[in-house]
């Protein structure tokens, strides 16, 4: 049994490894308590007035926006690929779009598609309040609006966060309209715990996973909801 000179005070290698608890975390155990989530969000993702306004969805709008750390992850990914052309499917009231639009290079455009007119109106007001003029909100179903956007491509990033039954359609459109090296990103990729169930939307979500895996270097990042990220080959 070897000894480890570890500042945390372990002198026995097996005690050291047992405290790493990797078997649990690999199986899905999460160490993020609400207090830890608050701490890391306030440290890495402080909300200015623009983000705070878009995060606080009003009465009557479902609070299904991405979390602050997910939004920040989108921001960093957009920055890493130097995006100037982004498509988002599922605006809600614009929280994720603000994160992404602020990471775009100068002169870029983010087209964001929202099914509900009321949400689209709120999003437009949130973008104006955040001082952003590089976002276009398109109202309608993703299946109808995406084909009208193809001529604006190829795109650097496609972020899918809308009706789960259509993820395979949205994923196919993304693969066809991304540049090589562009990112396809999908929220809720664990499908609220139903990903491997026998249902139409689980089959659609698995179709999305498999399509991305086939055409991209990809991963499902283990965020609370699962976030698929693929780099198009
Ligand atoms: C739902 C949709 C989302 O995109 C999400 O992140 C959480 C919930 C929903 O439709 O219930
Ligand atoms: Mg979502």
Tab-separated table of C-alpha atoms and ligand atoms in Angstrom:
chain	number	residue	atom	x	y	z
A	1	UNK	CA	0.000	0.000	0.000
A	2	UNK	CA	1.598	3.244	-1.077
A	3	UNK	CA	1.490	6.520	0.728
A	4	UNK	CA	0.209	9.736	-0.696
A	5	UNK	CA	1.502	13.090	0.374
A	6	UNK	CA	-1.786	14.850	-0.023
A	7	UNK	CA	-2.615	18.185	1.564
A	8	UNK	CA	-6.084	16.877	2.420
A	9	UNK	CA	-4.469	14.551	4.935
A	10	UNK	CA	-4.891	11.106	3.388
A	11	UNK	CA	-1.946	8.810	4.017
A	12	UNK	CA	-3.428	5.638	2.530
A	13	UNK	CA	-4.016	5.339	-1.205
A	14	UNK	CA	-7.235	3.298	-0.882
A	15	UNK	CA	-8.750	5.824	1.536
A	16	UNK	CA	-7.778	8.568	-0.890
A	17	UNK	CA	-9.463	6.846	-3.822
A	18	UNK	CA	-12.591	5.901	-1.895
A	19	UNK	CA	-13.124	9.586	-1.152
A	20	UNK	CA	-13.064	10.398	-4.875
A	21	UNK	CA	-16.410	8.600	-5.221
A	22	UNK	CA	-16.096	8.376	-8.977
A	23	UNK	CA	-18.270	5.271	-9.183
A	24	UNK	CA	-21.182	7.289	-7.815
A	25	UNK	CA	-20.683	10.341	-9.994
A	26	UNK	CA	-20.250	8.183	-13.101
A	27	UNK	CA	-23.593	6.579	-12.293
A	28	UNK	CA	-25.254	9.975	-12.093
A	29	UNK	CA	-24.909	11.044	-8.462
A	30	UNK	CA	-24.712	14.817	-8.348
A	31	UNK	CA	-22.860	16.842	-5.737
A	32	UNK	CA	-24.526	20.122	-6.683
A	33	UNK	CA	-26.850	21.114	-3.853
A	34	UNK	CA	-29.064	24.214	-4.296
A	35	UNK	CA	-26.538	26.194	-2.208
A	36	UNK	CA	-23.657	25.042	-4.417
A	37	UNK	CA	-25.612	25.902	-7.559
A	38	UNK	CA	-26.339	29.388	-6.177
A	39	UNK	CA	-22.655	29.857	-5.339
A	40	UNK	CA	-21.287	28.819	-8.732
A	41	UNK	CA	-23.965	30.735	-10.622
A	42	UNK	CA	-23.293	33.932	-8.692
A	43	UNK	CA	-19.534	33.453	-9.118
A	44	UNK	CA	-19.431	32.609	-12.837
A	45	UNK	CA	-22.749	33.902	-14.188
A	46	UNK	CA	-23.635	37.157	-12.426
A	47	UNK	CA	-26.837	38.539	-13.943
A	48	UNK	CA	-26.865	42.110	-15.133
A	49	UNK	CA	-30.230	43.821	-15.622
A	50	UNK	CA	-30.680	42.373	-19.121
A	51	UNK	CA	-30.149	38.755	-18.101
A	52	UNK	CA	-32.136	39.180	-14.873
A	53	UNK	CA	-35.124	40.552	-16.777
A	54	UNK	CA	-35.127	37.666	-19.290
A	55	UNK	CA	-34.594	35.026	-16.590
A	56	UNK	CA	-37.599	36.247	-14.577
A	57	UNK	CA	-40.380	34.894	-16.780
A	58	UNK	CA	-43.715	36.535	-15.952
A	59	UNK	CA	-46.896	34.856	-14.660
A	60	UNK	CA	-48.500	32.763	-17.353
A	61	UNK	CA	-45.231	31.877	-19.081
A	62	UNK	CA	-43.718	28.475	-18.206
A	63	UNK	CA	-40.405	28.779	-16.334
A	64	UNK	CA	-38.603	26.378	-18.668
A	65	UNK	CA	-35.652	28.608	-19.591
A	66	UNK	CA	-32.183	27.064	-19.339
A	67	UNK	CA	-30.339	27.516	-16.036
A	68	UNK	CA	-27.677	30.213	-15.635
A	69	UNK	CA	-24.787	27.752	-15.994
A	70	UNK	CA	-26.350	26.245	-19.131
A	71	UNK	CA	-26.798	29.730	-20.577
A	72	UNK	CA	-23.192	30.537	-19.774
A	73	UNK	CA	-22.080	27.281	-21.388
A	74	UNK	CA	-23.873	28.370	-24.571
A	75	UNK	CA	-22.095	31.734	-24.343
A	76	UNK	CA	-18.671	30.108	-24.081
A	77	UNK	CA	-19.351	27.663	-26.930
A	78	UNK	CA	-20.500	30.496	-29.210
A	79	UNK	CA	-17.347	32.421	-28.327
A	80	UNK	CA	-15.081	29.414	-28.928
A	81	UNK	CA	-16.324	28.889	-32.487
A	82	UNK	CA	-16.280	32.618	-33.295
A	83	UNK	CA	-19.891	32.462	-34.412
A	84	UNK	CA	-21.522	35.107	-36.567
A	85	UNK	CA	-24.585	33.091	-37.626
A	86	UNK	CA	-26.688	31.301	-35.029
A	87	UNK	CA	-30.138	29.695	-35.174
A	88	UNK	CA	-32.102	28.972	-32.001
A	89	UNK	CA	-35.276	26.874	-32.030
A	90	UNK	CA	-37.377	27.805	-28.971
A	91	UNK	CA	-36.912	31.397	-27.777
A	92	UNK	CA	-39.247	31.438	-24.772
A	93	UNK	CA	-38.595	35.015	-23.553
A	94	UNK	CA	-34.981	35.218	-24.671
A	95	UNK	CA	-32.703	34.254	-21.782
A	96	UNK	CA	-30.526	31.781	-23.724
A	97	UNK	CA	-30.517	34.046	-26.794
A	98	UNK	CA	-29.077	36.936	-24.744
A	99	UNK	CA	-26.244	34.692	-23.537
A	100	UNK	CA	-25.469	33.596	-27.108
A	101	UNK	CA	-25.921	36.984	-28.807
A	102	UNK	CA	-23.483	38.591	-26.383
A	103	UNK	CA	-20.827	36.056	-27.384
A	104	UNK	CA	-21.205	36.508	-31.150
A	105	UNK	CA	-18.588	38.297	-33.154
A	106	UNK	CA	-19.384	41.804	-34.377
A	107	UNK	CA	-21.768	41.908	-37.320
A	108	UNK	CA	-23.353	38.563	-36.491
A	109	UNK	CA	-27.031	37.635	-36.415
A	110	UNK	CA	-28.950	35.247	-34.186
A	111	UNK	CA	-32.259	34.067	-35.651
A	112	UNK	CA	-34.517	32.694	-32.930
A	113	UNK	CA	-37.785	30.854	-33.598
A	114	UNK	CA	-40.714	30.969	-31.168
A	115	UNK	CA	-44.119	29.303	-31.580
A	116	UNK	CA	-46.032	31.525	-29.101
A	117	UNK	CA	-46.665	35.126	-30.231
A	118	UNK	CA	-46.894	36.279	-26.595
A	119	UNK	CA	-43.462	34.829	-25.775
A	120	UNK	CA	-41.970	36.347	-28.924
A	121	UNK	CA	-43.280	39.807	-27.949
A	122	UNK	CA	-41.784	39.477	-24.460
A	123	UNK	CA	-38.479	38.284	-25.960
A	124	UNK	CA	-38.276	41.277	-28.305
A	125	UNK	CA	-38.800	43.626	-25.356
A	126	UNK	CA	-36.109	41.750	-23.383
A	127	UNK	CA	-33.609	42.036	-26.263
A	128	UNK	CA	-34.253	45.772	-26.520
A	129	UNK	CA	-33.839	46.143	-22.740
A	130	UNK	CA	-30.554	44.219	-22.940
A	131	UNK	CA	-29.349	46.606	-25.647
A	132	UNK	CA	-29.162	43.901	-28.301
A	133	UNK	CA	-30.000	44.589	-31.939
A	134	UNK	CA	-28.368	41.474	-33.408
A	135	UNK	CA	-31.312	39.105	-32.766
A	136	UNK	CA	-34.239	38.447	-35.116
A	137	UNK	CA	-37.308	36.764	-33.635
A	138	UNK	CA	-39.302	34.638	-36.082
A	139	UNK	CA	-42.767	33.518	-34.981
A	140	UNK	CA	-44.035	30.091	-36.001
A	141	UNK	CA	-43.378	26.381	-35.767
A	142	UNK	CA	-39.783	25.294	-36.227
A	143	UNK	CA	-40.845	22.861	-38.945
A	144	UNK	CA	-42.262	25.771	-40.983
A	145	UNK	CA	-39.712	28.485	-40.214
A	146	UNK	CA	-36.417	26.560	-40.460
A	147	UNK	CA	-36.768	25.816	-44.195
A	148	UNK	CA	-37.151	29.585	-44.851
A	149	UNK	CA	-33.810	30.226	-43.084
A	150	UNK	CA	-31.673	27.837	-45.121
A	151	UNK	CA	-30.645	30.538	-47.619
A	152	UNK	CA	-29.055	32.585	-44.779
A	153	UNK	CA	-26.660	29.756	-43.938
A	154	UNK	CA	-24.426	27.927	-43.543
A	155	UNK	CA	-24.565	28.527	-39.791
A	156	UNK	CA	-21.968	28.347	-37.017
A	157	UNK	CA	-24.305	27.217	-34.228
A	158	UNK	CA	-27.795	25.676	-34.105
A	159	UNK	CA	-29.305	25.464	-30.595
A	160	UNK	CA	-32.413	23.290	-30.239
A	161	UNK	CA	-34.636	23.856	-27.181
A	162	UNK	CA	-38.220	23.447	-28.407
A	163	UNK	CA	-40.904	20.729	-28.751
A	164	UNK	CA	-39.153	17.450	-28.030
A	165	UNK	CA	-41.164	15.399	-30.556
A	166	UNK	CA	-39.463	17.398	-33.349
A	167	UNK	CA	-35.833	17.058	-32.242
A	168	UNK	CA	-35.033	14.572	-34.991
A	169	UNK	CA	-36.387	17.005	-37.612
A	170	UNK	CA	-34.490	19.929	-36.064
A	171	UNK	CA	-31.322	17.861	-35.837
A	172	UNK	CA	-31.550	16.876	-39.488
A	173	UNK	CA	-31.998	20.523	-40.489
A	174	UNK	CA	-29.006	21.472	-38.331
A	175	UNK	CA	-26.745	18.862	-39.919
A	176	UNK	CA	-27.768	20.059	-43.392
A	177	UNK	CA	-27.277	23.750	-42.612
A	178	UNK	CA	-24.219	23.912	-40.346
A	179	UNK	CA	-20.762	24.661	-41.686
A	180	UNK	CA	-18.083	22.089	-41.099
A	181	UNK	CA	-16.845	22.718	-37.551
A	182	UNK	CA	-20.177	24.291	-36.596
A	183	UNK	CA	-22.027	23.227	-33.442
A	184	UNK	CA	-25.365	21.523	-32.999
A	185	UNK	CA	-26.532	21.834	-29.391
A	186	UNK	CA	-29.680	20.302	-27.879
A	187	UNK	CA	-31.198	20.971	-24.437
A	188	UNK	CA	-33.218	18.423	-22.425
A	189	UNK	CA	-31.367	15.561	-24.045
A	190	UNK	CA	-32.188	13.218	-21.113
A	191	UNK	CA	-35.850	13.939	-21.956
A	192	UNK	CA	-36.772	14.533	-18.294
A	193	UNK	CA	-35.680	10.983	-17.468
A	194	UNK	CA	-37.683	9.418	-20.317
A	195	UNK	CA	-34.942	9.104	-22.942
A	196	UNK	CA	-34.912	5.316	-23.146
A	197	UNK	CA	-38.700	4.901	-22.775
A	198	UNK	CA	-40.961	3.399	-25.442
A	199	UNK	CA	-42.711	6.594	-26.613
A	200	UNK	CA	-42.828	8.704	-29.769
A	201	UNK	CA	-40.956	11.611	-28.237
A	202	UNK	CA	-38.320	9.324	-26.732
A	203	UNK	CA	-37.786	7.796	-30.185
A	204	UNK	CA	-37.524	11.318	-31.646
A	205	UNK	CA	-34.981	12.350	-29.010
A	206	UNK	CA	-32.957	9.160	-29.518
A	207	UNK	CA	-33.085	9.821	-33.259
A	208	UNK	CA	-31.574	13.240	-32.536
A	209	UNK	CA	-28.788	11.744	-30.400
A	210	UNK	CA	-27.951	9.129	-33.036
A	211	UNK	CA	-28.009	11.596	-35.927
A	212	UNK	CA	-25.652	13.956	-34.093
A	213	UNK	CA	-23.348	11.069	-33.156
A	214	UNK	CA	-23.265	9.938	-36.796
A	215	UNK	CA	-22.391	13.309	-38.325
A	216	UNK	CA	-20.436	15.000	-35.520
A	217	UNK	CA	-17.786	14.587	-32.888
A	218	UNK	CA	-20.289	14.668	-30.059
A	219	UNK	CA	-21.111	14.257	-26.392
A	220	UNK	CA	-24.129	14.523	-24.121
A	221	UNK	CA	-22.761	16.878	-21.464
A	222	UNK	CA	-24.169	15.773	-18.085
A	223	UNK	CA	-25.950	18.984	-17.164
A	224	UNK	CA	-29.070	18.368	-15.036
A	225	UNK	CA	-31.158	18.032	-18.222
A	226	UNK	CA	-28.466	16.640	-20.540
A	227	UNK	CA	-26.987	18.925	-23.201
A	228	UNK	CA	-25.965	17.375	-26.514
A	229	UNK	CA	-23.038	19.126	-28.190
A	230	UNK	CA	-21.792	18.035	-31.614
A	231	UNK	CA	-19.097	19.496	-33.860
A	232	UNK	CA	-20.106	18.837	-37.465
A	233	UNK	CA	-17.556	16.825	-39.409
B	1	LIG	C1	-39.819	21.856	-21.090
B	1	LIG	C2	-39.111	22.344	-22.166
B	1	LIG	C3	-37.801	22.705	-22.019
B	1	LIG	O1	-37.080	23.145	-23.062
B	1	LIG	C4	-37.185	22.619	-20.780
B	1	LIG	O2	-35.872	22.978	-20.696
B	1	LIG	C5	-37.882	22.136	-19.696
B	1	LIG	C6	-39.204	21.770	-19.842
B	1	LIG	C7	-41.229	21.458	-21.271
B	1	LIG	O3	-41.723	21.562	-22.383
B	1	LIG	O4	-41.862	21.056	-20.283
B	2	LIG	MG1	-35.005	23.307	-22.580
